[in-house]
Amino acid sequence: MLKRIFIYIPLFCFAIITQAQTKHRYKDIIYQGVSIEKDQSYNPSASKDDEKAYLFDLYRPTGDDTKHRPLIIWMHGGGFKFGSKSADGVELWSKTFAQRGYVCADINYRLSKKNPLFHFDELQKSSYYAVQDAKTAIAYFTLNAKKYGIDPDKIILAGNSAGGIIALQAAYATNAELADMAKITGDSTAVNYPHNRAHVAAVINFWGAIYNLDWLENAKVPIVTCLGSEDGMVSPTHKSAPLYGGEDIHAKADSLGIPNELKVFEGYSHELQKHFDPLFSGGKGTKERWLEAGQFSADFLYKNVIE
């Protein structure tokens, strides 16, 4: 009997260690290397003036020949006035999600030539055109799915701040609803899909918002949201401006049966900084919170998109 116990103990310990070392593709970081192809175009027919607005950087796990991988299209923040695909946040998330096995594309999109930060009507117009660019990117990657080894039925939209706003509107609002909101008529360049909404597998919303909660009734796209409880730029809940933040989205999505999860970083502001400063990336602590938000989102996607 004693001999049997001594045999079982090593086997039991081995089982525990093996279980602890098991990692899941798309949930855990399993690749160390990431290949990056910079300054590709998702709209080759763009005019020379707009060429830069349609560039993207592609991130793929080095040495991975898997086909039909999920694609995450990442969109930067900057109030629709500033920023690019080289922003610290989207670069960090693209690299770490590629290390989990995803293909990631950081995209530029058209920025306002005016001042949307202090004129809400201009913010709405900028959102409309940025959403059209996101839809253009979806169409491009759907058409070129085989080239990039991606599954066109698992295209995920993701972004922080303005990028989160774009992701939510592209997944849930119709072109007609967006155009009516922004008072835009006769846009012959609008990207039209069935029901005027692109097919999106999920949304990663980092401290973004939606203009109209009723738009969530248009689809059942899973949403994962992370935000700071003290965000003064994009409020977690509805205030005076017609923007509904992550807490509003979470409550409405729950009522509609939309798969969603919310993570609130208590005591932190916009971009998960302690005190938001648009000229400062926030340092080591902020990047650690960005990584935590990324892991929370990866766990959500694994349960609601991958499995």
PDB file of C-alpha atoms in Angstrom, residues 16-276:
ATOM      1  CA  ILE A  16      -0.710  19.276 -11.761  1.00  0.00           C
ATOM      2  CA  ILE A  17       2.436  20.669 -13.389  1.00  0.00           C
ATOM      3  CA  THR A  18       1.297  19.604 -16.868  1.00  0.00           C
ATOM      4  CA  GLN A  19      -2.107  21.210 -16.340  1.00  0.00           C
ATOM      5  CA  ALA A  20      -0.509  24.441 -15.124  1.00  0.00           C
ATOM      6  CA  GLN A  21       1.734  24.545 -18.212  1.00  0.00           C
ATOM      7  CA  THR A  22      -1.106  23.994 -20.689  1.00  0.00           C
ATOM      8  CA  LYS A  23      -1.693  27.085 -22.781  1.00  0.00           C
ATOM      9  CA  HIS A  24      -4.526  27.780 -25.168  1.00  0.00           C
ATOM     10  CA  ARG A  25      -4.066  29.372 -28.567  1.00  0.00           C
ATOM     11  CA  TYR A  26      -5.912  32.723 -28.825  1.00  0.00           C
ATOM     12  CA  LYS A  27      -6.175  32.959 -25.048  1.00  0.00           C
ATOM     13  CA  ASP A  28      -2.572  32.771 -23.867  1.00  0.00           C
ATOM     14  CA  ILE A  29       0.700  34.065 -25.257  1.00  0.00           C
ATOM     15  CA  ILE A  30       2.273  31.081 -27.006  1.00  0.00           C
ATOM     16  CA  TYR A  31       4.535  32.724 -29.615  1.00  0.00           C
ATOM     17  CA  GLN A  32       7.524  34.891 -28.799  1.00  0.00           C
ATOM     18  CA  GLY A  33       8.238  36.243 -32.261  1.00  0.00           C
ATOM     19  CA  VAL A  34       5.954  38.534 -34.243  1.00  0.00           C
ATOM     20  CA  SER A  35       6.472  39.521 -37.878  1.00  0.00           C
ATOM     21  CA  ILE A  36       5.356  43.029 -38.846  1.00  0.00           C
ATOM     22  CA  GLU A  37       4.660  44.260 -42.368  1.00  0.00           C
ATOM     23  CA  LYS A  38       4.418  48.035 -42.308  1.00  0.00           C
ATOM     24  CA  ASP A  39       2.674  50.581 -44.504  1.00  0.00           C
ATOM     25  CA  GLN A  40       0.426  48.298 -46.513  1.00  0.00           C
ATOM     26  CA  SER A  41      -2.737  49.735 -48.070  1.00  0.00           C
ATOM     27  CA  TYR A  42      -6.278  48.515 -47.490  1.00  0.00           C
ATOM     28  CA  ASN A  43      -7.607  50.886 -50.144  1.00  0.00           C
ATOM     29  CA  PRO A  44      -5.229  50.733 -53.137  1.00  0.00           C
ATOM     30  CA  SER A  45      -7.553  52.954 -55.201  1.00  0.00           C
ATOM     31  CA  ALA A  46      -7.353  55.854 -52.718  1.00  0.00           C
ATOM     32  CA  SER A  47      -6.400  59.252 -54.063  1.00  0.00           C
ATOM     33  CA  LYS A  48      -2.855  60.470 -53.518  1.00  0.00           C
ATOM     34  CA  ASP A  49      -4.096  62.935 -50.894  1.00  0.00           C
ATOM     35  CA  ASP A  50      -5.688  60.127 -48.892  1.00  0.00           C
ATOM     36  CA  GLU A  51      -3.055  57.411 -49.334  1.00  0.00           C
ATOM     37  CA  LYS A  52      -1.681  57.770 -45.803  1.00  0.00           C
ATOM     38  CA  ALA A  53      -5.158  57.485 -44.282  1.00  0.00           C
ATOM     39  CA  TYR A  54      -5.528  53.964 -45.664  1.00  0.00           C
ATOM     40  CA  LEU A  55      -2.250  52.433 -44.537  1.00  0.00           C
ATOM     41  CA  PHE A  56      -2.048  49.502 -42.148  1.00  0.00           C
ATOM     42  CA  ASP A  57       0.615  47.480 -40.342  1.00  0.00           C
ATOM     43  CA  LEU A  58       0.093  43.724 -40.247  1.00  0.00           C
ATOM     44  CA  TYR A  59       1.151  41.622 -37.249  1.00  0.00           C
ATOM     45  CA  ARG A  60       1.452  37.837 -37.462  1.00  0.00           C
ATOM     46  CA  PRO A  61       3.020  35.231 -35.153  1.00  0.00           C
ATOM     47  CA  THR A  62       6.427  34.200 -36.460  1.00  0.00           C
ATOM     48  CA  GLY A  63       6.609  30.611 -37.660  1.00  0.00           C
ATOM     49  CA  ASP A  64       2.848  30.084 -37.650  1.00  0.00           C
ATOM     50  CA  ASP A  65       1.379  28.538 -40.805  1.00  0.00           C
ATOM     51  CA  THR A  66      -2.140  28.102 -39.408  1.00  0.00           C
ATOM     52  CA  LYS A  67      -4.918  29.073 -41.816  1.00  0.00           C
ATOM     53  CA  HIS A  68      -8.322  30.606 -41.049  1.00  0.00           C
ATOM     54  CA  ARG A  69      -7.064  32.612 -38.084  1.00  0.00           C
ATOM     55  CA  PRO A  70      -9.201  35.324 -36.489  1.00  0.00           C
ATOM     56  CA  LEU A  71      -8.262  38.857 -37.495  1.00  0.00           C
ATOM     57  CA  ILE A  72      -8.386  41.856 -35.160  1.00  0.00           C
ATOM     58  CA  ILE A  73      -8.534  45.269 -36.826  1.00  0.00           C
ATOM     59  CA  TRP A  74      -7.153  47.805 -34.326  1.00  0.00           C
ATOM     60  CA  MET A  75      -8.021  51.508 -34.496  1.00  0.00           C
ATOM     61  CA  HIS A  76      -6.151  54.163 -32.559  1.00  0.00           C
ATOM     62  CA  GLY A  77      -7.517  56.983 -30.422  1.00  0.00           C
ATOM     63  CA  GLY A  78      -6.882  60.706 -30.715  1.00  0.00           C
ATOM     64  CA  GLY A  79     -10.275  62.375 -30.807  1.00  0.00           C
ATOM     65  CA  PHE A  80     -10.609  61.913 -34.603  1.00  0.00           C
ATOM     66  CA  LYS A  81      -8.008  64.659 -34.959  1.00  0.00           C
ATOM     67  CA  PHE A  82      -4.704  63.091 -33.921  1.00  0.00           C
ATOM     68  CA  GLY A  83      -2.994  59.719 -33.751  1.00  0.00           C
ATOM     69  CA  SER A  84      -1.959  56.953 -36.129  1.00  0.00           C
ATOM     70  CA  LYS A  85      -1.467  53.218 -36.431  1.00  0.00           C
ATOM     71  CA  SER A  86       1.875  53.687 -34.636  1.00  0.00           C
ATOM     72  CA  ALA A  87       0.230  54.687 -31.345  1.00  0.00           C
ATOM     73  CA  ASP A  88       1.683  52.902 -28.317  1.00  0.00           C
ATOM     74  CA  GLY A  89      -1.567  51.197 -27.342  1.00  0.00           C
ATOM     75  CA  VAL A  90      -2.521  49.598 -30.641  1.00  0.00           C
ATOM     76  CA  GLU A  91       1.072  48.527 -31.260  1.00  0.00           C
ATOM     77  CA  LEU A  92       1.197  46.831 -27.846  1.00  0.00           C
ATOM     78  CA  TRP A  93      -2.143  45.061 -28.275  1.00  0.00           C
ATOM     79  CA  SER A  94      -1.385  44.008 -31.849  1.00  0.00           C
ATOM     80  CA  LYS A  95       1.910  42.459 -30.791  1.00  0.00           C
ATOM     81  CA  THR A  96       0.500  40.620 -27.774  1.00  0.00           C
ATOM     82  CA  PHE A  97      -2.592  39.352 -29.597  1.00  0.00           C
ATOM     83  CA  ALA A  98      -0.378  38.145 -32.465  1.00  0.00           C
ATOM     84  CA  GLN A  99       1.635  36.290 -29.811  1.00  0.00           C
ATOM     85  CA  ARG A 100      -1.628  34.558 -28.893  1.00  0.00           C
ATOM     86  CA  GLY A 101      -2.062  33.417 -32.511  1.00  0.00           C
ATOM     87  CA  TYR A 102      -4.253  36.170 -33.955  1.00  0.00           C
ATOM     88  CA  VAL A 103      -3.526  38.164 -37.072  1.00  0.00           C
ATOM     89  CA  CYS A 104      -3.748  41.879 -36.254  1.00  0.00           C
ATOM     90  CA  ALA A 105      -3.979  44.928 -38.485  1.00  0.00           C
ATOM     91  CA  ASP A 106      -3.346  48.428 -37.121  1.00  0.00           C
ATOM     92  CA  ILE A 107      -5.098  50.810 -39.490  1.00  0.00           C
ATOM     93  CA  ASN A 108      -5.025  54.518 -40.136  1.00  0.00           C
ATOM     94  CA  TYR A 109      -8.304  56.205 -40.993  1.00  0.00           C
ATOM     95  CA  ARG A 110      -9.318  59.671 -42.188  1.00  0.00           C
ATOM     96  CA  LEU A 111      -8.887  62.340 -39.525  1.00  0.00           C
ATOM     97  CA  SER A 112     -10.774  65.599 -39.318  1.00  0.00           C
ATOM     98  CA  LYS A 113      -9.217  68.726 -40.782  1.00  0.00           C
ATOM     99  CA  LYS A 114     -11.323  70.748 -38.381  1.00  0.00           C
ATOM    100  CA  ASN A 115     -11.640  70.551 -34.599  1.00  0.00           C
ATOM    101  CA  PRO A 116     -13.913  67.698 -33.493  1.00  0.00           C
ATOM    102  CA  LEU A 117     -12.640  67.877 -29.910  1.00  0.00           C
ATOM    103  CA  PHE A 118     -14.610  71.053 -29.218  1.00  0.00           C
ATOM    104  CA  HIS A 119     -17.409  70.788 -31.801  1.00  0.00           C
ATOM    105  CA  PHE A 120     -19.670  67.809 -31.319  1.00  0.00           C
ATOM    106  CA  ASP A 121     -21.250  68.042 -34.771  1.00  0.00           C
ATOM    107  CA  GLU A 122     -17.785  67.723 -36.285  1.00  0.00           C
ATOM    108  CA  LEU A 123     -17.062  64.755 -34.018  1.00  0.00           C
ATOM    109  CA  GLN A 124     -20.165  63.027 -35.374  1.00  0.00           C
ATOM    110  CA  LYS A 125     -19.155  63.713 -38.987  1.00  0.00           C
ATOM    111  CA  SER A 126     -15.642  62.451 -38.312  1.00  0.00           C
ATOM    112  CA  SER A 127     -17.109  59.294 -36.790  1.00  0.00           C
ATOM    113  CA  TYR A 128     -19.203  58.700 -39.892  1.00  0.00           C
ATOM    114  CA  TYR A 129     -16.236  58.853 -42.262  1.00  0.00           C
ATOM    115  CA  ALA A 130     -13.988  56.828 -39.945  1.00  0.00           C
ATOM    116  CA  VAL A 131     -16.645  54.104 -39.809  1.00  0.00           C
ATOM    117  CA  GLN A 132     -16.693  54.016 -43.613  1.00  0.00           C
ATOM    118  CA  ASP A 133     -12.927  53.490 -43.509  1.00  0.00           C
ATOM    119  CA  ALA A 134     -13.302  50.654 -41.009  1.00  0.00           C
ATOM    120  CA  LYS A 135     -15.848  49.040 -43.323  1.00  0.00           C
ATOM    121  CA  THR A 136     -13.431  49.478 -46.234  1.00  0.00           C
ATOM    122  CA  ALA A 137     -10.798  47.635 -44.190  1.00  0.00           C
ATOM    123  CA  ILE A 138     -13.251  44.815 -43.422  1.00  0.00           C
ATOM    124  CA  ALA A 139     -14.091  44.493 -47.125  1.00  0.00           C
ATOM    125  CA  TYR A 140     -10.396  44.423 -48.041  1.00  0.00           C
ATOM    126  CA  PHE A 141      -9.490  41.696 -45.551  1.00  0.00           C
ATOM    127  CA  THR A 142     -12.569  39.664 -46.431  1.00  0.00           C
ATOM    128  CA  LEU A 143     -11.529  39.755 -50.094  1.00  0.00           C
ATOM    129  CA  ASN A 144      -7.914  38.895 -49.211  1.00  0.00           C
ATOM    130  CA  ALA A 145      -8.606  36.355 -46.464  1.00  0.00           C
ATOM    131  CA  LYS A 146      -6.659  33.561 -48.187  1.00  0.00           C
ATOM    132  CA  LYS A 147      -3.636  35.813 -48.738  1.00  0.00           C
ATOM    133  CA  TYR A 148      -3.358  36.624 -45.031  1.00  0.00           C
ATOM    134  CA  GLY A 149      -4.478  33.248 -43.695  1.00  0.00           C
ATOM    135  CA  ILE A 150      -7.529  34.629 -41.903  1.00  0.00           C
ATOM    136  CA  ASP A 151     -11.091  33.493 -41.346  1.00  0.00           C
ATOM    137  CA  PRO A 152     -13.405  36.102 -42.941  1.00  0.00           C
ATOM    138  CA  ASP A 153     -16.161  35.068 -40.525  1.00  0.00           C
ATOM    139  CA  LYS A 154     -14.006  35.992 -37.528  1.00  0.00           C
ATOM    140  CA  ILE A 155     -13.064  39.606 -38.110  1.00  0.00           C
ATOM    141  CA  ILE A 156     -13.002  41.505 -34.819  1.00  0.00           C
ATOM    142  CA  LEU A 157     -13.047  45.297 -34.529  1.00  0.00           C
ATOM    143  CA  ALA A 158     -11.056  46.834 -31.708  1.00  0.00           C
ATOM    144  CA  GLY A 159      -9.903  50.241 -30.581  1.00  0.00           C
ATOM    145  CA  ASN A 160      -9.279  52.662 -27.765  1.00  0.00           C
ATOM    146  CA  SER A 161     -11.129  55.959 -27.283  1.00  0.00           C
ATOM    147  CA  ALA A 162     -12.035  57.183 -30.802  1.00  0.00           C
ATOM    148  CA  GLY A 163     -11.061  53.726 -32.063  1.00  0.00           C
ATOM    149  CA  GLY A 164     -13.551  52.137 -29.697  1.00  0.00           C
ATOM    150  CA  ILE A 165     -16.226  54.551 -30.904  1.00  0.00           C
ATOM    151  CA  ILE A 166     -15.511  53.525 -34.505  1.00  0.00           C
ATOM    152  CA  ALA A 167     -15.622  49.818 -33.666  1.00  0.00           C
ATOM    153  CA  LEU A 168     -18.993  50.073 -31.914  1.00  0.00           C
ATOM    154  CA  GLN A 169     -20.638  52.191 -34.605  1.00  0.00           C
ATOM    155  CA  ALA A 170     -19.317  49.992 -37.430  1.00  0.00           C
ATOM    156  CA  ALA A 171     -20.685  46.866 -35.760  1.00  0.00           C
ATOM    157  CA  TYR A 172     -24.050  48.229 -34.672  1.00  0.00           C
ATOM    158  CA  ALA A 173     -25.153  51.313 -36.612  1.00  0.00           C
ATOM    159  CA  THR A 174     -26.464  51.373 -40.153  1.00  0.00           C
ATOM    160  CA  ASN A 175     -25.130  53.871 -42.670  1.00  0.00           C
ATOM    161  CA  ALA A 176     -28.517  55.571 -42.699  1.00  0.00           C
ATOM    162  CA  GLU A 177     -28.491  55.996 -38.914  1.00  0.00           C
ATOM    163  CA  LEU A 178     -24.965  57.376 -38.927  1.00  0.00           C
ATOM    164  CA  ALA A 179     -25.638  59.713 -41.830  1.00  0.00           C
ATOM    165  CA  ASP A 180     -28.803  61.015 -40.180  1.00  0.00           C
ATOM    166  CA  MET A 181     -26.925  61.621 -36.923  1.00  0.00           C
ATOM    167  CA  ALA A 182     -24.081  63.436 -38.687  1.00  0.00           C
ATOM    168  CA  LYS A 183     -26.396  65.293 -41.089  1.00  0.00           C
ATOM    169  CA  ILE A 184     -24.614  63.857 -44.117  1.00  0.00           C
ATOM    170  CA  THR A 185     -26.581  63.387 -47.324  1.00  0.00           C
ATOM    171  CA  GLY A 186     -25.752  61.852 -50.663  1.00  0.00           C
ATOM    172  CA  ASP A 187     -22.472  60.137 -49.755  1.00  0.00           C
ATOM    173  CA  SER A 188     -21.727  58.151 -52.909  1.00  0.00           C
ATOM    174  CA  THR A 189     -18.608  56.640 -51.326  1.00  0.00           C
ATOM    175  CA  ALA A 190     -20.452  54.939 -48.445  1.00  0.00           C
ATOM    176  CA  VAL A 191     -19.518  51.286 -47.987  1.00  0.00           C
ATOM    177  CA  ASN A 192     -22.717  49.293 -48.158  1.00  0.00           C
ATOM    178  CA  TYR A 193     -23.252  45.799 -46.763  1.00  0.00           C
ATOM    179  CA  PRO A 194     -26.508  43.890 -46.324  1.00  0.00           C
ATOM    180  CA  HIS A 195     -28.485  45.925 -43.793  1.00  0.00           C
ATOM    181  CA  ASN A 196     -25.641  48.512 -44.099  1.00  0.00           C
ATOM    182  CA  ARG A 197     -23.709  46.863 -41.280  1.00  0.00           C
ATOM    183  CA  ALA A 198     -20.461  44.983 -41.797  1.00  0.00           C
ATOM    184  CA  HIS A 199     -20.230  41.402 -40.600  1.00  0.00           C
ATOM    185  CA  VAL A 200     -18.256  41.622 -37.360  1.00  0.00           C
ATOM    186  CA  ALA A 201     -17.532  38.703 -35.022  1.00  0.00           C
ATOM    187  CA  ALA A 202     -16.936  40.824 -31.904  1.00  0.00           C
ATOM    188  CA  VAL A 203     -15.950  44.268 -30.620  1.00  0.00           C
ATOM    189  CA  ILE A 204     -13.147  45.152 -28.216  1.00  0.00           C
ATOM    190  CA  ASN A 205     -14.138  48.512 -26.786  1.00  0.00           C
ATOM    191  CA  PHE A 206     -11.421  50.219 -24.776  1.00  0.00           C
ATOM    192  CA  TRP A 207     -12.990  53.319 -23.170  1.00  0.00           C
ATOM    193  CA  GLY A 208     -15.109  54.136 -26.230  1.00  0.00           C
ATOM    194  CA  ALA A 209     -18.838  54.860 -26.523  1.00  0.00           C
ATOM    195  CA  ILE A 210     -21.899  54.582 -28.741  1.00  0.00           C
ATOM    196  CA  TYR A 211     -24.021  57.496 -29.907  1.00  0.00           C
ATOM    197  CA  ASN A 212     -27.364  55.774 -29.527  1.00  0.00           C
ATOM    198  CA  LEU A 213     -28.052  52.830 -27.225  1.00  0.00           C
ATOM    199  CA  ASP A 214     -30.985  51.764 -29.396  1.00  0.00           C
ATOM    200  CA  TRP A 215     -28.505  50.831 -32.119  1.00  0.00           C
ATOM    201  CA  LEU A 216     -27.558  47.833 -29.986  1.00  0.00           C
ATOM    202  CA  GLU A 217     -30.903  46.358 -31.021  1.00  0.00           C
ATOM    203  CA  ASN A 218     -29.589  46.023 -34.594  1.00  0.00           C
ATOM    204  CA  ALA A 219     -27.312  43.039 -33.962  1.00  0.00           C
ATOM    205  CA  LYS A 220     -25.993  40.520 -31.435  1.00  0.00           C
ATOM    206  CA  VAL A 221     -22.273  41.186 -31.798  1.00  0.00           C
ATOM    207  CA  PRO A 222     -20.373  40.281 -28.583  1.00  0.00           C
ATOM    208  CA  ILE A 223     -18.757  43.250 -26.823  1.00  0.00           C
ATOM    209  CA  VAL A 224     -15.946  43.349 -24.295  1.00  0.00           C
ATOM    210  CA  THR A 225     -15.370  46.729 -22.639  1.00  0.00           C
ATOM    211  CA  CYS A 226     -12.628  48.080 -20.390  1.00  0.00           C
ATOM    212  CA  LEU A 227     -12.606  51.573 -18.905  1.00  0.00           C
ATOM    213  CA  GLY A 228     -11.431  53.737 -16.036  1.00  0.00           C
ATOM    214  CA  SER A 229     -13.991  54.665 -13.392  1.00  0.00           C
ATOM    215  CA  GLU A 230     -12.801  58.290 -13.382  1.00  0.00           C
ATOM    216  CA  ASP A 231     -12.732  58.813 -17.149  1.00  0.00           C
ATOM    217  CA  GLY A 232     -13.534  62.466 -17.813  1.00  0.00           C
ATOM    218  CA  MET A 233     -13.035  62.348 -21.592  1.00  0.00           C
ATOM    219  CA  VAL A 234     -15.470  59.544 -22.423  1.00  0.00           C
ATOM    220  CA  SER A 235     -17.726  59.162 -19.435  1.00  0.00           C
ATOM    221  CA  PRO A 236     -18.573  55.569 -18.414  1.00  0.00           C
ATOM    222  CA  THR A 237     -22.229  56.665 -18.194  1.00  0.00           C
ATOM    223  CA  HIS A 238     -24.390  59.067 -20.160  1.00  0.00           C
ATOM    224  CA  LYS A 239     -24.017  62.744 -19.296  1.00  0.00           C
ATOM    225  CA  SER A 240     -24.911  65.867 -21.274  1.00  0.00           C
ATOM    226  CA  ALA A 241     -23.459  64.897 -24.672  1.00  0.00           C
ATOM    227  CA  PRO A 242     -25.233  62.192 -26.684  1.00  0.00           C
ATOM    228  CA  LEU A 243     -22.577  59.574 -25.986  1.00  0.00           C
ATOM    229  CA  TYR A 244     -23.215  56.424 -23.991  1.00  0.00           C
ATOM    230  CA  GLY A 245     -20.166  54.945 -22.299  1.00  0.00           C
ATOM    231  CA  GLY A 246     -19.149  51.445 -21.354  1.00  0.00           C
ATOM    232  CA  GLU A 247     -21.354  51.079 -18.292  1.00  0.00           C
ATOM    233  CA  ASP A 248     -24.428  52.127 -20.302  1.00  0.00           C
ATOM    234  CA  ILE A 249     -23.468  49.714 -23.082  1.00  0.00           C
ATOM    235  CA  HIS A 250     -22.999  46.885 -20.588  1.00  0.00           C
ATOM    236  CA  ALA A 251     -26.437  47.428 -19.021  1.00  0.00           C
ATOM    237  CA  LYS A 252     -28.213  47.718 -22.384  1.00  0.00           C
ATOM    238  CA  ALA A 253     -26.408  44.701 -23.831  1.00  0.00           C
ATOM    239  CA  ASP A 254     -27.390  42.652 -20.788  1.00  0.00           C
ATOM    240  CA  SER A 255     -31.039  43.617 -21.270  1.00  0.00           C
ATOM    241  CA  LEU A 256     -30.864  42.555 -24.938  1.00  0.00           C
ATOM    242  CA  GLY A 257     -29.056  39.289 -24.281  1.00  0.00           C
ATOM    243  CA  ILE A 258     -25.906  40.364 -26.122  1.00  0.00           C
ATOM    244  CA  PRO A 259     -22.813  38.506 -24.870  1.00  0.00           C
ATOM    245  CA  ASN A 260     -20.696  41.123 -23.148  1.00  0.00           C
ATOM    246  CA  GLU A 261     -18.370  41.745 -20.247  1.00  0.00           C
ATOM    247  CA  LEU A 262     -17.155  44.910 -18.545  1.00  0.00           C
ATOM    248  CA  LYS A 263     -13.946  45.527 -16.608  1.00  0.00           C
ATOM    249  CA  VAL A 264     -13.695  48.780 -14.648  1.00  0.00           C
ATOM    250  CA  PHE A 265     -10.292  49.981 -13.482  1.00  0.00           C
ATOM    251  CA  GLU A 266     -11.228  51.771 -10.288  1.00  0.00           C
ATOM    252  CA  GLY A 267      -9.615  55.159  -9.734  1.00  0.00           C
ATOM    253  CA  TYR A 268      -8.193  55.525 -13.238  1.00  0.00           C
ATOM    254  CA  SER A 269      -9.019  57.995 -15.975  1.00  0.00           C
ATOM    255  CA  HIS A 270      -8.965  58.000 -19.774  1.00  0.00           C
ATOM    256  CA  GLU A 271      -6.433  55.620 -21.355  1.00  0.00           C
ATOM    257  CA  LEU A 272      -6.249  54.015 -17.882  1.00  0.00           C
ATOM    258  CA  GLN A 273      -3.906  56.768 -16.738  1.00  0.00           C
ATOM    259  CA  LYS A 274      -4.109  58.026 -13.180  1.00  0.00           C
ATOM    260  CA  HIS A 275      -4.537  61.555 -14.509  1.00  0.00           C
ATOM    261  CA  PHE A 276      -5.102  61.714 -18.250  1.00  0.00           C
TER     262      PHE A 276
END
